[in-house]
XYZ file of C-alpha atoms in Angstrom:
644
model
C -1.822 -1.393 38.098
C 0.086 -1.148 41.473
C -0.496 -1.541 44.891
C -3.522 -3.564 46.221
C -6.219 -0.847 45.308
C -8.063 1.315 42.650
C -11.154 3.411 42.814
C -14.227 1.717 40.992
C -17.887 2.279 40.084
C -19.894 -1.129 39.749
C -22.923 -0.107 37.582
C -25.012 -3.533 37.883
C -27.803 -1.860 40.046
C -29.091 0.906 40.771
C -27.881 2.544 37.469
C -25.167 5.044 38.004
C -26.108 8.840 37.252
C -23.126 10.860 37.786
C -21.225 9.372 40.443
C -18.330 12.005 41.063
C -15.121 10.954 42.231
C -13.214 14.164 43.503
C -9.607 14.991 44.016
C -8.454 17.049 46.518
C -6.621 20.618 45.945
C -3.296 20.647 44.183
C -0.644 23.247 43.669
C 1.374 23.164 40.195
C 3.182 26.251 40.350
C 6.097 24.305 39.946
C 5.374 22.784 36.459
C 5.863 24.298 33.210
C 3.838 22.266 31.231
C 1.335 20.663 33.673
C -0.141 16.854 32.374
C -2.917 14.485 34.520
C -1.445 10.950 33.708
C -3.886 8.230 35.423
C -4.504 4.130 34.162
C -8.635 3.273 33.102
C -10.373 0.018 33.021
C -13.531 -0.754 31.341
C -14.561 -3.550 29.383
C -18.524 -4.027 28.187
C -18.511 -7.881 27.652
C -20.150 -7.524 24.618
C -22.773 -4.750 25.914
C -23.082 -0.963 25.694
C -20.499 1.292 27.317
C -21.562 3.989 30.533
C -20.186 7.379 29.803
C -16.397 8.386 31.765
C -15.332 11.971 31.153
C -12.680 14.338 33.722
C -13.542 17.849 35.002
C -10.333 20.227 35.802
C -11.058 22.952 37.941
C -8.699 25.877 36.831
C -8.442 27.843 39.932
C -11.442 29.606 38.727
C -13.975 27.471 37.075
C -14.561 24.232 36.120
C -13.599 22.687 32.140
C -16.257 20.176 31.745
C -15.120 16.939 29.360
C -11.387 17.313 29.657
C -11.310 13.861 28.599
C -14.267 11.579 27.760
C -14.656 8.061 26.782
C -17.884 5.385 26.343
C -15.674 2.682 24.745
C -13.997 -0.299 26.278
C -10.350 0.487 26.870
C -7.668 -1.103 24.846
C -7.676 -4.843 24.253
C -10.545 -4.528 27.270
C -7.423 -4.353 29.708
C -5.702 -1.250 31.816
C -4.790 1.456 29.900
C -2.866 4.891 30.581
C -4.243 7.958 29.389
C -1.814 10.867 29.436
C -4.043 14.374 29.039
C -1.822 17.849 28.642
C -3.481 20.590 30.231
C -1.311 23.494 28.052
C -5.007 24.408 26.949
C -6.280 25.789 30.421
C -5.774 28.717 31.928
C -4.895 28.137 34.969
C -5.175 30.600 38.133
C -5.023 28.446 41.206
C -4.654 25.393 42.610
C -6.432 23.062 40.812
C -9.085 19.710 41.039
C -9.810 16.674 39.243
C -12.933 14.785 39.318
C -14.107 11.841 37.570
C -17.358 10.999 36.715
C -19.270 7.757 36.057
C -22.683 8.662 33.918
C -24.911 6.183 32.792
C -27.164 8.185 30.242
C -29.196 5.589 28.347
C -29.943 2.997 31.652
C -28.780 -0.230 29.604
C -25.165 -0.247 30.670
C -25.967 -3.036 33.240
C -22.528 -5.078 32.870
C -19.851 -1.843 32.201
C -17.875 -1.338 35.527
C -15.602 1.156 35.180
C -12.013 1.616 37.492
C -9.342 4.024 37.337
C -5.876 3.713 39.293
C -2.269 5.666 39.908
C -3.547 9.366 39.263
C -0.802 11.593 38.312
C 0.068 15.390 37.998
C 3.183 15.534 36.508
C 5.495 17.962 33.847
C 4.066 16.965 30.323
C 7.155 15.335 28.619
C 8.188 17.314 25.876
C 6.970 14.647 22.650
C 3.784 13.293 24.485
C 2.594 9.299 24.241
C -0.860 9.305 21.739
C -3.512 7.410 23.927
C -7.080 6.407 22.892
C -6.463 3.924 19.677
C -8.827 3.362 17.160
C -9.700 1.216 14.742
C -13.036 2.210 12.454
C -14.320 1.441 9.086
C -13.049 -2.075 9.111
C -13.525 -3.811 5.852
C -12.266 -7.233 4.640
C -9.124 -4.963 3.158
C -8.543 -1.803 4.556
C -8.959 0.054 8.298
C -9.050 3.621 9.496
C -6.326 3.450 12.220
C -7.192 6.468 14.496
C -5.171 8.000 18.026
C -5.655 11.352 20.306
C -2.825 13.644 20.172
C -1.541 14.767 23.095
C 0.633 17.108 22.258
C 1.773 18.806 19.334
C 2.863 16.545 16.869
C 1.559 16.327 13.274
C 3.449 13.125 12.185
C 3.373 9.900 13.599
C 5.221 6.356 12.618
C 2.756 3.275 12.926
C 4.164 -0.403 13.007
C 1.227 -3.152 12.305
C 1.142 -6.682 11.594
C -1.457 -9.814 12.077
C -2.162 -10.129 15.645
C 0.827 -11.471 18.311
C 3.851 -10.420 16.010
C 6.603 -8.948 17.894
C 7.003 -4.921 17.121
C 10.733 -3.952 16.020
C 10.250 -0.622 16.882
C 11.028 0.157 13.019
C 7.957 1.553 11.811
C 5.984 0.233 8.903
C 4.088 3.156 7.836
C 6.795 6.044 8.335
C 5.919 9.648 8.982
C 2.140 9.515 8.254
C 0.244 13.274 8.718
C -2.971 11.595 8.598
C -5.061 11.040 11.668
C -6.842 8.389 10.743
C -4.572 6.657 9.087
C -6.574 4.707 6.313
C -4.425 1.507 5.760
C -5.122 -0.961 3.089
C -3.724 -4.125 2.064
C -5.139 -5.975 4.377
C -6.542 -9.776 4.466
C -10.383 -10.639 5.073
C -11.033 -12.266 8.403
C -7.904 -11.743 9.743
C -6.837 -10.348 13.322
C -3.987 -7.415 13.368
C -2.808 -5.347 15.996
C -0.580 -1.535 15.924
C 1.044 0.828 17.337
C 1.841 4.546 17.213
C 4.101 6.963 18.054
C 4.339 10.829 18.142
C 7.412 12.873 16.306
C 7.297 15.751 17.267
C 11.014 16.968 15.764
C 13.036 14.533 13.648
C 15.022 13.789 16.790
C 12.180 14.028 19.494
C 9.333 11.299 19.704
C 7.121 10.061 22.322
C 7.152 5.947 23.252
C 5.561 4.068 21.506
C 1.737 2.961 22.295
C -0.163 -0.271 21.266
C -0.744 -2.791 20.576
C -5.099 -2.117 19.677
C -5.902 -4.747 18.325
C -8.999 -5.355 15.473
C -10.221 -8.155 12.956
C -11.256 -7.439 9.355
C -14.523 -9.344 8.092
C -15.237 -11.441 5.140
C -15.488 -10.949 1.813
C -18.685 -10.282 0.829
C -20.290 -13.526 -0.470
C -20.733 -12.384 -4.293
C -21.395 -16.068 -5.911
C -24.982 -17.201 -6.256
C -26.354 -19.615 -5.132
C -24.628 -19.607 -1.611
C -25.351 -22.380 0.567
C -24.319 -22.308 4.664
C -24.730 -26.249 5.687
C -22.955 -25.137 9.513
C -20.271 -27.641 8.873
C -16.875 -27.477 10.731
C -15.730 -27.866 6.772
C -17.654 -24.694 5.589
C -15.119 -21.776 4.873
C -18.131 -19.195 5.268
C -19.535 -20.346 8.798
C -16.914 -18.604 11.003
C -18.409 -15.381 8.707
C -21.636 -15.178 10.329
C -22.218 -13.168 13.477
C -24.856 -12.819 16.614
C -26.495 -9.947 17.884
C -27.718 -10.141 21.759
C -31.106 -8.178 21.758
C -31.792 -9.502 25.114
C -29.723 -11.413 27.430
C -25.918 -13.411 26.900
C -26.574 -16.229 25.114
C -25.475 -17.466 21.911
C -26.569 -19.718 18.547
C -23.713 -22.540 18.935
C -22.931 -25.175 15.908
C -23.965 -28.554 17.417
C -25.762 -32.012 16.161
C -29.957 -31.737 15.935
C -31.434 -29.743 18.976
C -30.989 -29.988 22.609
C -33.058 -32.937 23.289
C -36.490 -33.798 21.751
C -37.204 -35.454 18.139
C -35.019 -33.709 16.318
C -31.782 -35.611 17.059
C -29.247 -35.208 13.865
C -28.624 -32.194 11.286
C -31.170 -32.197 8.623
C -27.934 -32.752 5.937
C -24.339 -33.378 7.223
C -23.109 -33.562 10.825
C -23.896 -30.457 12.087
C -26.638 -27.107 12.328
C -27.245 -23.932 14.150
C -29.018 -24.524 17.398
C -30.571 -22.084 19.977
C -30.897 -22.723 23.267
C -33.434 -24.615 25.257
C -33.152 -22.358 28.947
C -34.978 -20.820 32.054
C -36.602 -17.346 30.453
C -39.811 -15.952 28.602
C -38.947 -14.331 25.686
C -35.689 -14.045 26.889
C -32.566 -14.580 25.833
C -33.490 -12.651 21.935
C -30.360 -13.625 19.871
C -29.905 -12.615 16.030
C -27.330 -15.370 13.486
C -26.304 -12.971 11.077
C -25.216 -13.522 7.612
C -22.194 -12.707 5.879
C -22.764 -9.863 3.563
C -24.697 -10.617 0.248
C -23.388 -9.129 -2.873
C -26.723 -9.189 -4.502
C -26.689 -6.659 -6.853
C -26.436 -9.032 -9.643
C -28.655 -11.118 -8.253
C -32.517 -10.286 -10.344
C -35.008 -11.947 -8.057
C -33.658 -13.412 -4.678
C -34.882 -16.026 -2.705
C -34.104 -17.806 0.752
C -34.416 -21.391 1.191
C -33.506 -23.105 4.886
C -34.578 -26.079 7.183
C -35.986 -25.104 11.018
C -37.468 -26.706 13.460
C -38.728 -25.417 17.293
C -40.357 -28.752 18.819
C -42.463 -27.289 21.404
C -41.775 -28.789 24.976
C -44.991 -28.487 27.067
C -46.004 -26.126 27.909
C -43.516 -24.221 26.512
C -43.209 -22.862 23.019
C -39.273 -20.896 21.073
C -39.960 -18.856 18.579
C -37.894 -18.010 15.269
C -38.003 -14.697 13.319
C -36.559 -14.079 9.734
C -34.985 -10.647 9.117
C -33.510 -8.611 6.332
C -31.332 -5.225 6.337
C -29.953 -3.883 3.180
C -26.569 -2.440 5.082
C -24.721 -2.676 8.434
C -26.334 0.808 9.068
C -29.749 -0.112 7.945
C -32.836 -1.090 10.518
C -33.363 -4.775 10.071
C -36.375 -5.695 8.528
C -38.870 -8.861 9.381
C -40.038 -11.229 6.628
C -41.301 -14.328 8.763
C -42.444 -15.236 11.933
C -42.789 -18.734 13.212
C -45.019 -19.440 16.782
C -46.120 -23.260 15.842
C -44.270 -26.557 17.218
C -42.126 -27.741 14.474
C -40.690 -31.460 15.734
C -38.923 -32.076 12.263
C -37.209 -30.648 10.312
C -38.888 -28.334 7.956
C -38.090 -26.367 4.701
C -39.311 -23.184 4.368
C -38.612 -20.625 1.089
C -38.753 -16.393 1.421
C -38.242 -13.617 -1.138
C -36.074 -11.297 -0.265
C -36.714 -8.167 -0.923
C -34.687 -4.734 -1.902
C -31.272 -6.336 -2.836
C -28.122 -4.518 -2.554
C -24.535 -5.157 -2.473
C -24.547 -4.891 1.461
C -27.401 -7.392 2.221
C -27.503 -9.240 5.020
C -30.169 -11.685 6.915
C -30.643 -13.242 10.119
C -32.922 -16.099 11.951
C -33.490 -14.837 15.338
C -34.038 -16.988 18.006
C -36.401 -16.254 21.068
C -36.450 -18.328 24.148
C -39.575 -19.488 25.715
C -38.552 -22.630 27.824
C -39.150 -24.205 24.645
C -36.916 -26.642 22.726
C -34.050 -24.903 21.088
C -34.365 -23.536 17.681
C -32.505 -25.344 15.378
C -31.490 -24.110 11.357
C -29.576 -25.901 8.871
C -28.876 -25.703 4.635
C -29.089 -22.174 4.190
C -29.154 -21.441 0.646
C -29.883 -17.988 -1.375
C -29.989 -18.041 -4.990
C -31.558 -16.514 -8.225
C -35.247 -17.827 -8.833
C -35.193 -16.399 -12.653
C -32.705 -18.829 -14.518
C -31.019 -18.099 -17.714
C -28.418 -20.445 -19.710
C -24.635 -20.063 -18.657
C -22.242 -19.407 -21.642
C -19.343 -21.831 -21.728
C -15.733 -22.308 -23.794
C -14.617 -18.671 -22.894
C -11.591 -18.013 -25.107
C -9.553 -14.783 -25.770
C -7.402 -14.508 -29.460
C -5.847 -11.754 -31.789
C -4.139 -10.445 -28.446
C -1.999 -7.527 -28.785
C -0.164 -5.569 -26.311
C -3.618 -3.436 -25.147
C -5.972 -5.346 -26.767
C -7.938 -8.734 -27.007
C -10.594 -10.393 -28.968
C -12.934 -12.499 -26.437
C -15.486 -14.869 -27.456
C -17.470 -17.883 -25.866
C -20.267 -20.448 -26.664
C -23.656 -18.950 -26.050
C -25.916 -22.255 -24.381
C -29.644 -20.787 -24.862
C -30.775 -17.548 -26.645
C -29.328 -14.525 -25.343
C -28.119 -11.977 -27.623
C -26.442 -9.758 -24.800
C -23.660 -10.338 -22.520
C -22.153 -8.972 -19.555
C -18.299 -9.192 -19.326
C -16.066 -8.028 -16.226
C -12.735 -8.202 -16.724
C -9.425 -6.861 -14.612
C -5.827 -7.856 -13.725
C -5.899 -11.907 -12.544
C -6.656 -12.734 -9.728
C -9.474 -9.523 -9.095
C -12.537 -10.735 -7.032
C -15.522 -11.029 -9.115
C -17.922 -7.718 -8.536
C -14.817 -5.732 -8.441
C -13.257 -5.492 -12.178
C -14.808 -3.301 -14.887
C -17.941 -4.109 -15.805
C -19.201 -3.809 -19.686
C -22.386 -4.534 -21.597
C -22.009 -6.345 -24.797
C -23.982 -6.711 -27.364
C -22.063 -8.721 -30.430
C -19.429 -11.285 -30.017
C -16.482 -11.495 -30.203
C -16.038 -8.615 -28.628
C -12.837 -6.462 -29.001
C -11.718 -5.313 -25.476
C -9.200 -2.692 -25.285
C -7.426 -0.413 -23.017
C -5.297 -3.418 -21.769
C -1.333 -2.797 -20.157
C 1.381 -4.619 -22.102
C 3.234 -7.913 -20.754
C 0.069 -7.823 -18.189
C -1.941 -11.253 -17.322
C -5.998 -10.613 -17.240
C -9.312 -12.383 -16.129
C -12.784 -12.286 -17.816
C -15.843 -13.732 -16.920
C -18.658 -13.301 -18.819
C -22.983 -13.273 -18.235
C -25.805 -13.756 -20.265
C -28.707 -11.413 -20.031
C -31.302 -13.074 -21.604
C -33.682 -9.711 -20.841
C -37.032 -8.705 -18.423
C -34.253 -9.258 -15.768
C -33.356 -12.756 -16.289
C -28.946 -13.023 -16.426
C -27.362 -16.315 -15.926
C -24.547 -17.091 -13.639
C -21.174 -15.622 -13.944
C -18.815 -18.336 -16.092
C -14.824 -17.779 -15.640
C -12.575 -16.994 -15.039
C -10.545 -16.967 -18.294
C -6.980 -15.713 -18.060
C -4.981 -14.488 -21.165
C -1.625 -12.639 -21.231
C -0.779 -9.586 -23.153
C 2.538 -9.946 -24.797
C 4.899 -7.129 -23.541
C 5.907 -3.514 -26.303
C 8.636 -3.822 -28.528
C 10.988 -1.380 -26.879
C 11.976 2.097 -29.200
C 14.277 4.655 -28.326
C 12.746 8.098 -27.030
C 15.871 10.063 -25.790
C 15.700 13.463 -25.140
C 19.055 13.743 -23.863
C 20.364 15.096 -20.954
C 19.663 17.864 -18.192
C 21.146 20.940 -19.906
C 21.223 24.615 -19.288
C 20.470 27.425 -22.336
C 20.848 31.075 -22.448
C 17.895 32.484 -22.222
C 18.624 34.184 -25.738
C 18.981 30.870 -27.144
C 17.016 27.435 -28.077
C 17.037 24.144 -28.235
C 15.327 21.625 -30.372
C 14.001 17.915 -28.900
C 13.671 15.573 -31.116
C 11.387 12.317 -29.956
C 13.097 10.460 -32.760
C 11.133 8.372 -35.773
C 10.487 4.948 -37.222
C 6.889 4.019 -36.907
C 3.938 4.087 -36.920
C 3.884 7.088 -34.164
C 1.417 10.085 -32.651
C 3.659 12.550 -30.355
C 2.372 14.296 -26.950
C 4.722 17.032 -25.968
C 4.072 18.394 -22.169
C 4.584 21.638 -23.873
C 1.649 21.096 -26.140
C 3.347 20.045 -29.318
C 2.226 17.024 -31.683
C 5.061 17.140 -33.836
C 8.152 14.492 -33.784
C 10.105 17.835 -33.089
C 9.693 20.691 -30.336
C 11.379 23.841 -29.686
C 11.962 25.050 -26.834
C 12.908 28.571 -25.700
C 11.828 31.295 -23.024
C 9.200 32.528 -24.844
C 7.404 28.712 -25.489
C 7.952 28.171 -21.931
C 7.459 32.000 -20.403
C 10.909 33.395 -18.935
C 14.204 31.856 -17.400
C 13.945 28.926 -14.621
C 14.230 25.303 -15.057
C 11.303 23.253 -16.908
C 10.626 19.717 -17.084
C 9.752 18.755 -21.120
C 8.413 15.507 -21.907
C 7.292 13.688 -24.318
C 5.015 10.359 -24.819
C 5.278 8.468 -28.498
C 2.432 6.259 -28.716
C 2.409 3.379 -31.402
C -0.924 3.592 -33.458
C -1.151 -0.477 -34.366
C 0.018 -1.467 -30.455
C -1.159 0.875 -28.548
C 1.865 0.694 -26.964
C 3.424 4.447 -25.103
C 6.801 5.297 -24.628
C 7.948 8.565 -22.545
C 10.677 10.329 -21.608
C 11.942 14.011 -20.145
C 14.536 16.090 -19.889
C 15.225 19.130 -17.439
C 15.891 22.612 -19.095
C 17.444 25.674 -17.649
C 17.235 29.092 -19.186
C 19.624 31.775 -17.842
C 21.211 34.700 -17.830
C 25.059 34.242 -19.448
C 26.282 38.283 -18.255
C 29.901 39.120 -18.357
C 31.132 39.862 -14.934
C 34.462 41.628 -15.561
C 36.586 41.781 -18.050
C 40.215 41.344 -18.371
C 42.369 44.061 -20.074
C 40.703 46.383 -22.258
C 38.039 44.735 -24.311
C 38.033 41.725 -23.357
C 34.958 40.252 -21.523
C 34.248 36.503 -19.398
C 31.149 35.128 -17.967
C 30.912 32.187 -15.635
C 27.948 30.223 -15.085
C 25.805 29.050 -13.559
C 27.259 30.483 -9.749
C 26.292 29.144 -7.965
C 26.719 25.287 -9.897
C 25.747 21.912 -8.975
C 28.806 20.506 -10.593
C 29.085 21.922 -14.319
C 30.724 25.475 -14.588
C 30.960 27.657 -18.001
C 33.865 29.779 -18.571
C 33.170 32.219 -21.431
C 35.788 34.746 -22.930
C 34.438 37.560 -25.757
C 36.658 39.325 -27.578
C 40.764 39.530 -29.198
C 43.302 37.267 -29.248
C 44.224 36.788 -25.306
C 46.684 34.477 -23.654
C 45.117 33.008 -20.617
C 46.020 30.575 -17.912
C 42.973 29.549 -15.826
C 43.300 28.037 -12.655
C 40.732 26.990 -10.057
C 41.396 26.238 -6.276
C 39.822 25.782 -2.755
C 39.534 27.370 0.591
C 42.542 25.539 1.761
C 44.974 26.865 -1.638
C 44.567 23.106 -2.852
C 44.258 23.499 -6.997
C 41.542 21.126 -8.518
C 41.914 22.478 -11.833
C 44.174 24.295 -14.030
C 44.707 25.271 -18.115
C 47.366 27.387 -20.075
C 47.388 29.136 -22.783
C 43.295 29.245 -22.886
C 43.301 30.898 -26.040
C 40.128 32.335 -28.034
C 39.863 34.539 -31.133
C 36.000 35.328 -30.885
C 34.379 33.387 -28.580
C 35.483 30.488 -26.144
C 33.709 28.013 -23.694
C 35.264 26.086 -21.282
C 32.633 23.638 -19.679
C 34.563 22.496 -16.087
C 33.390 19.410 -14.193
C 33.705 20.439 -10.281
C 31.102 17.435 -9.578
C 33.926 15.540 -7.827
C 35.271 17.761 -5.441
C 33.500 18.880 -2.142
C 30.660 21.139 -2.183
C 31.777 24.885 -0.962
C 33.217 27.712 -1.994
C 36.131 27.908 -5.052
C 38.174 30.790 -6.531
C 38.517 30.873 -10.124
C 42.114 33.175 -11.270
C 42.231 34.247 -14.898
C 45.633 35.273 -15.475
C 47.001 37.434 -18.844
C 49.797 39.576 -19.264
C 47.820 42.684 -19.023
C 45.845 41.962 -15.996
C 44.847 39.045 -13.267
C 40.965 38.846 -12.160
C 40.163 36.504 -9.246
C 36.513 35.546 -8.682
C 34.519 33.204 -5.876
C 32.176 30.309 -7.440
C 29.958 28.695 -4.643
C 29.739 24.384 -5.347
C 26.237 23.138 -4.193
């Protein structure tokens, strides 16, 4: 990362076993907040990763695993790592070393280099290091970082990989770490970055881009045929696992020499190679995923060949696992020479929604395996229904009906929003049609398909979809009014208002088109949110609204002349001020100014026989503190009102 040099471990041969790397004494007296800043290198190439961890000697022993790592670094290129060492207790001087471990003795091809070791002050917002990105699916990622400080929020910007960062984030203040993102497009590369905020006005730079590709969809429509075209949308889907060695399946025209000289269908098939090695390189093609949960009795069908080339002999294997965290299972072997194309069928056995196969290829000096037309598809048949049709829609409901082909008298139908992916919508047994589906959103556009299950197991394909449109609710009024405050010795009635056919849901309990509301409904003065959903019986069709209520206190505070009493409140007010006068006939002039003397409100001759509110609007004026003057010719009273 500078200069001409770094320090490295090659781990080719012999296998490294804790190869130590040590630094020499150093004094950090001087720093408040001590940090070991230093750049790491390690990229597998596809293999396992050798185990890197840091030892700190405090002055008086050492802290084993500091920091550890058995992953590539990011993007497989040099990366900082920035480790705070707040956590220690340190005595002395203290010492670094770095250790290379090679636990499991496979990590032939991970070399591992570090460069530009630092001890330096720990800035105060610390950079995250170590990005992550785990549980990848075809839509959504767990986007993952080590803290280096204190933080406990962090910004994120993403995007599809190479887009330029803006530094504005995208995700903005998250408190999750791992960050679970969604919305994200199968097969697709992305890349992110994260930073630390540590105060609203303190964060660390910003670190990235880590970089990570979502998979494909899982394959959920039956039968699904891979013919290795450049054409196919699904071939790019399928992946390789080395068992033994670096080589790789490629997508070429017949094998590598030998009788088989063109694809079996097409212009091109999977091929193997044809190389120096006994039973070596091992190489699995993996499948996409296999939705086959719907699928009642699966069955692989495929085209190999394996012409041996004397006196040399590849072999192919056929394997099954019901998940990515499942052992892979054998269902086939093939040892014989095979100098033409072949066709070959297998059951396939356990289905799940996570199923996967794979033709492993193992090199013998033989001619390279070659596979083409691989199809997997339901061996029990039943007729597919046909004219799917939806009528009598209403707002949250439809009527959906369709031709029934052979003799089933059941039906699956899965239905959702348009444009769901089939194997993801609700899912419903039927057992008469037409079939009234309800539960549906107004003004909302919807897919069906639908599925005979003509019984012992035997369904037909899924037919659709079908898209129909619920027509939008005929809007009523629900109004509950305003925000408004009460005395607490008072009430107030809601009314959700009338004109249909209507059921009533009051937060408060209530089931009437009425509900009153005092302190003892709602248990003592504070401010309550009421509401109210009116649902129309015929449409289905809800309408809500709510209203804020606050019960308080409305105690006179002085009085003016003899008997006579005010109250002002709320103090302090958002905006809205009551001025309350009880008792005789007074003459009153009621003025209202700021800090500064300005007046912002003023009223003679305020004049009441029993009772009198004045309701003031101080919503325009500046928030702060006012002083209300009540003025008679017995007596003046000044009082302070606070303006939130």
């Amino acid at each position: 990362t500078s200069g001409n040099y770094f320090a490295w471990v090659d781990d080719s041969s012999p296998h490294s076993t804790g190869t130590t790397l040590e630094s020499p004494f150093i004094d950090v007296t001087a720093l408040t907040n001590p940090m070991l800043s230093f750049f790491l290198i390690s990229d597998n190439e596809g293999n396992s990763n050798v185990d890197f961890s840091v030892d700190v000697w405090d002055g008086a022993a050492w802290n084993t695993g500091v920091y550890t790592s058995n992953t590539n670094t990011l993007n497989g290129g040099w990366e900082q790592i920035n480790v705070v060492l707040s956590s220690l207790t340190i005595t002395g001087d203290i010492r670094l070393r770095f250790i290379v471990d090679e636990n499991n003795g496979t990590d032939f091809y991970d070399d591992v280099a570090i460069d530009d070791v630092e001890i330096k002050e720990a800035p105060a917002c610390p950079d995250p290091s170590a990005l992550t990105a785990t549980n990848i699916t075809a839509t959504s990622a767990d986007l993952g970082w080590t803290e280096n400080g204190t933080a406990t929020t962090w910004d994120i910007e993403w995007g599809t990989a190479g887009f330029v960062p803006t530094g504005i984030p995208t995700i903005l203040g998250t408190t999750t770490n791992p960050h679970n993102l969604t919305g994200l497009t199968a097969q697709t590369s992305y890349e992110f970055y994260v930073r630390a905020m540590c105060s609203a006005s303190d964060s660390s730079n910003w670190v990235g881009p880590f970089a990570f590709t979502t998979p494909c969809n899982a394959v959920t429509t039956f039968p699904f045929l891979e013919d290795f075209e450049t054409t196919s949308t699904t071939r790019d889907c399928w992946s390789q696992i080395q068992e033994v060695g670096t080589a790789n399946w490629t997508y070429a025209t017949g094998s590598s020499g030998g009788a088989i000289t063109t694809a079996y269908s097409g212009t091109e098939n999977a091929r193997f190679v044809s190389q120096s090695g006994t039973n070596s390189p091992i190489v699995k093609l993996v499948s996409p995923v296999l939705d086959l949960s719907a699928v009642n009795s699966p069955e692989l069908a495929f085209f190999y060949g394996q012409e041996f080339w004397s006196p040399d002999q590849n072999e192919l294997k056929v394997y099954y696992r019901t998940s990515a965290a499942s052992a892979w299972v054998q269902i086939a072997h093939y040892t014989a020479d095979v100098p033409a194309w072949t066709a070959d069928t297998l059951t396939l056995p356990n289905p799940s929604a996570t199923y996967q196969i794979a033709f492993e290829g193992i090199n013998n000096w033989g001619r390279a395996n070659v596979v083409d037309d691989v199809e997997v598809y339901d061996a029990i048949t039943c007729s597919d229904p046909s004219n799917l049709t939806a009528f009598n829609i209403q707002p949250t409901s439809a009527m959906l009906d369709w031709t029934e082909n052979g003799t089933a008298t059941n039906w699956n139908i899965e239905w959702d929003v348009t444009g769901f992916t089939l194997g993801t919508g609700n899912l419903q047994a039927v057992a008469a049609k037409p079939y009234l589906l309800q539960g549906l959103t107004p003004g909302t556009a919807y897919d069906y398909y639908v599925q005979a299950n003509c019984g012992l197991g035997d369904t037909s394909n899924w037919v659709g979809p079908f898209t129909f449109t619920t027509p939008p609710c005929m809007p009523i009024v629900v109004d509950l009014g305003g925000d408004t405050i009460v005395c607490s010795s008072d009430s107030i009635l809601l009314d959700a208002g009338s004109g249909g056919n209507y059921t009533y849901s009051w937060s408060t309990g209530g089931t009437a088109q009425t509900e009153l509301i005092d302190t003892a409904l709602m248990g003592g003065n504070g401010t309550y949110n009421v509401s109210v959903t009116v649902t129309d019986v015929v449409t289905g069709c809800m309408y809500t609204d709510d209203i804020n209520i606050t019960f308080q206190l409305c105690t006179d505070i002085d009085e003016l002349g003899n008997a006579n009493a005010i109250a002002i409140y709320p103090n302090p007010t958002n905006g809205l001020l009551n001025v309350m006068i009880n008792g005789s006939t007074v003459n009153t002039t009621l003025t209202i100014v700021d800090v500064q003397g300005k007046v912002v409100y003023s009223k003679n001759n305020f004049t009441n026989t029993v009772s009198l509110v004045e309701t003031i609007d101080l919503s325009g004026n500046d928030k702060g503190i006012y002083f209300i003057t009540l003025t008679t010719d017995k007596t003046t009273v000044v009082k302070k009102v606070i303006l939130h």
